[in-house]
Amino acid sequence: MTPASAELEPAASRTGLRTSVEATSLRDVMSQFATGVTVLTVGGDHIHAMTANAFSSVSLAPPTVLVSIDHSAVMFDELTGAGHFGVNILAAGQQSLARHFADKKRALGLAQFDDVEWAPGERTGAPLLAGALAWLECDVIDAHASGDHTIFVGRVLDCRRGCDDGALTFFDGKFGHAPRAA
């Protein structure tokens, strides 16, 4: 095991192995991993939102999470510029919001929130969507480029639970829901 601070060489140079995995094959296989659905947000002058399922807790001490964003996404530039972000963990009934913020043809800027109920986060100003299961506000503390994405690590500044509904899920290319345990 290498120390956390050690820089790792790319796997091909450590092992001599080369990948033969096509992007479509990896997408198909990864679709078998059920995830929750979030909407990432950035507030301020360049307000923006994006549906994402590449989100995870990293550490409880210090409290950190990660999001992974494609370099070609509008959110990549907005998040890089803002240095902070919000995470809205969507409830089962919020599929329309997930679809809205995943639509690359939607209006950008403040107009993308025209029919969406939200409030600015107290710590970052990032839009926090009404009816979500939970919200987090984060400062970017680290970023790691990997292929066509960058993994942003955020220090959690604030987090709260919202409604008591089940969770919106994504599995096999389709939205679903996971009921709240009794």
Coordinates of C-alpha atoms in Angstrom, one line a residue, residues 63-171:
P63 CA -16.1 15.8 6.2
T64 CA -15.5 15.5 2.4
V65 CA -17.4 14.3 -0.7
L66 CA -16.4 14.0 -4.4
V67 CA -18.1 14.7 -7.7
S68 CA -16.7 13.8 -11.1
I69 CA -17.4 16.1 -14.0
D70 CA -16.7 15.8 -17.7
H71 CA -14.3 18.4 -19.0
S72 CA -16.8 19.3 -21.8
A73 CA -19.7 20.0 -19.4
V74 CA -20.7 23.6 -18.7
M75 CA -20.5 22.7 -15.0
F76 CA -16.7 21.9 -15.3
D77 CA -15.9 25.6 -16.1
E78 CA -18.5 27.0 -13.6
L79 CA -17.4 24.8 -10.7
T80 CA -13.7 25.5 -11.5
G81 CA -14.4 29.2 -11.5
A82 CA -16.7 29.3 -8.4
G83 CA -14.6 27.0 -6.1
H84 CA -17.7 25.8 -4.3
F85 CA -20.8 23.8 -5.1
G86 CA -24.1 22.5 -3.8
V87 CA -25.3 18.9 -3.9
N88 CA -29.1 18.1 -4.0
I89 CA -29.8 14.5 -3.3
L90 CA -33.1 13.9 -5.2
A91 CA -36.2 12.3 -3.8
A92 CA -38.1 9.6 -5.7
G93 CA -40.7 12.1 -7.0
Q94 CA -38.1 14.4 -8.5
Q95 CA -37.4 12.6 -11.8
S96 CA -38.6 15.6 -13.8
L97 CA -35.9 17.8 -12.1
A98 CA -33.2 15.2 -12.9
R99 CA -34.3 15.1 -16.5
H100 CA -34.5 18.9 -16.7
F101 CA -31.0 19.5 -15.4
A102 CA -29.6 16.7 -17.7
D103 CA -31.1 18.3 -20.8
K104 CA -28.3 19.9 -22.7
K105 CA -30.8 22.0 -24.7
R106 CA -32.3 23.8 -21.7
A107 CA -31.7 27.5 -21.1
L108 CA -28.6 28.3 -19.2
G109 CA -27.9 30.8 -16.4
L110 CA -30.7 31.8 -14.1
A111 CA -33.4 30.9 -16.8
Q112 CA -32.8 27.2 -16.2
F113 CA -34.4 27.7 -12.7
D114 CA -37.5 29.5 -14.0
D115 CA -39.9 26.8 -13.1
V116 CA -37.9 25.3 -10.2
E117 CA -38.4 26.0 -6.5
W118 CA -35.1 26.7 -4.8
A119 CA -33.3 28.8 -2.3
P120 CA -29.6 29.9 -2.2
G121 CA -27.5 28.0 0.2
E122 CA -26.4 30.0 3.3
R123 CA -22.8 29.1 2.9
T124 CA -22.1 29.1 -0.9
G125 CA -25.2 30.7 -2.5
A126 CA -25.5 27.5 -4.6
P127 CA -29.2 26.7 -5.4
L128 CA -30.7 24.1 -3.0
L129 CA -33.8 22.5 -4.6
A130 CA -37.0 22.3 -2.7
G131 CA -38.2 18.8 -1.9
A132 CA -34.8 17.1 -2.0
L133 CA -33.9 14.3 0.4
A134 CA -30.8 16.2 1.5
W135 CA -28.5 19.1 0.7
L136 CA -24.8 19.7 1.0
E137 CA -22.7 22.8 0.5
C138 CA -19.0 22.3 -0.2
D139 CA -15.8 24.2 -0.9
V140 CA -13.5 22.6 -3.5
I141 CA -10.3 21.6 -1.7
D142 CA -8.7 19.4 -4.3
A143 CA -9.1 18.3 -8.0
H144 CA -7.7 15.4 -9.8
A145 CA -7.8 15.1 -13.6
S146 CA -8.4 11.6 -14.9
G147 CA -9.1 11.0 -18.5
D148 CA -12.0 13.1 -19.8
H149 CA -13.2 14.0 -16.2
T150 CA -12.0 15.8 -13.2
I151 CA -12.7 14.5 -9.7
F152 CA -13.5 17.5 -7.4
V153 CA -13.1 16.9 -3.7
G154 CA -15.3 19.2 -1.6
R155 CA -15.1 20.0 2.1
V156 CA -18.6 19.9 3.4
L157 CA -19.5 23.3 4.9
D158 CA -23.1 22.4 5.8
C159 CA -25.5 19.5 5.3
R160 CA -29.1 19.0 6.0
R161 CA -31.8 16.3 5.6
G162 CA -35.0 17.3 3.7
C163 CA -38.1 15.3 3.0
D164 CA -38.8 11.7 4.2
D165 CA -39.6 10.3 0.7
G166 CA -37.7 7.4 -0.9
A167 CA -34.7 8.1 -3.1
L168 CA -34.5 8.6 -6.9
T169 CA -32.2 6.0 -8.3
F170 CA -30.6 5.3 -11.7
F171 CA -30.0 1.7 -12.9

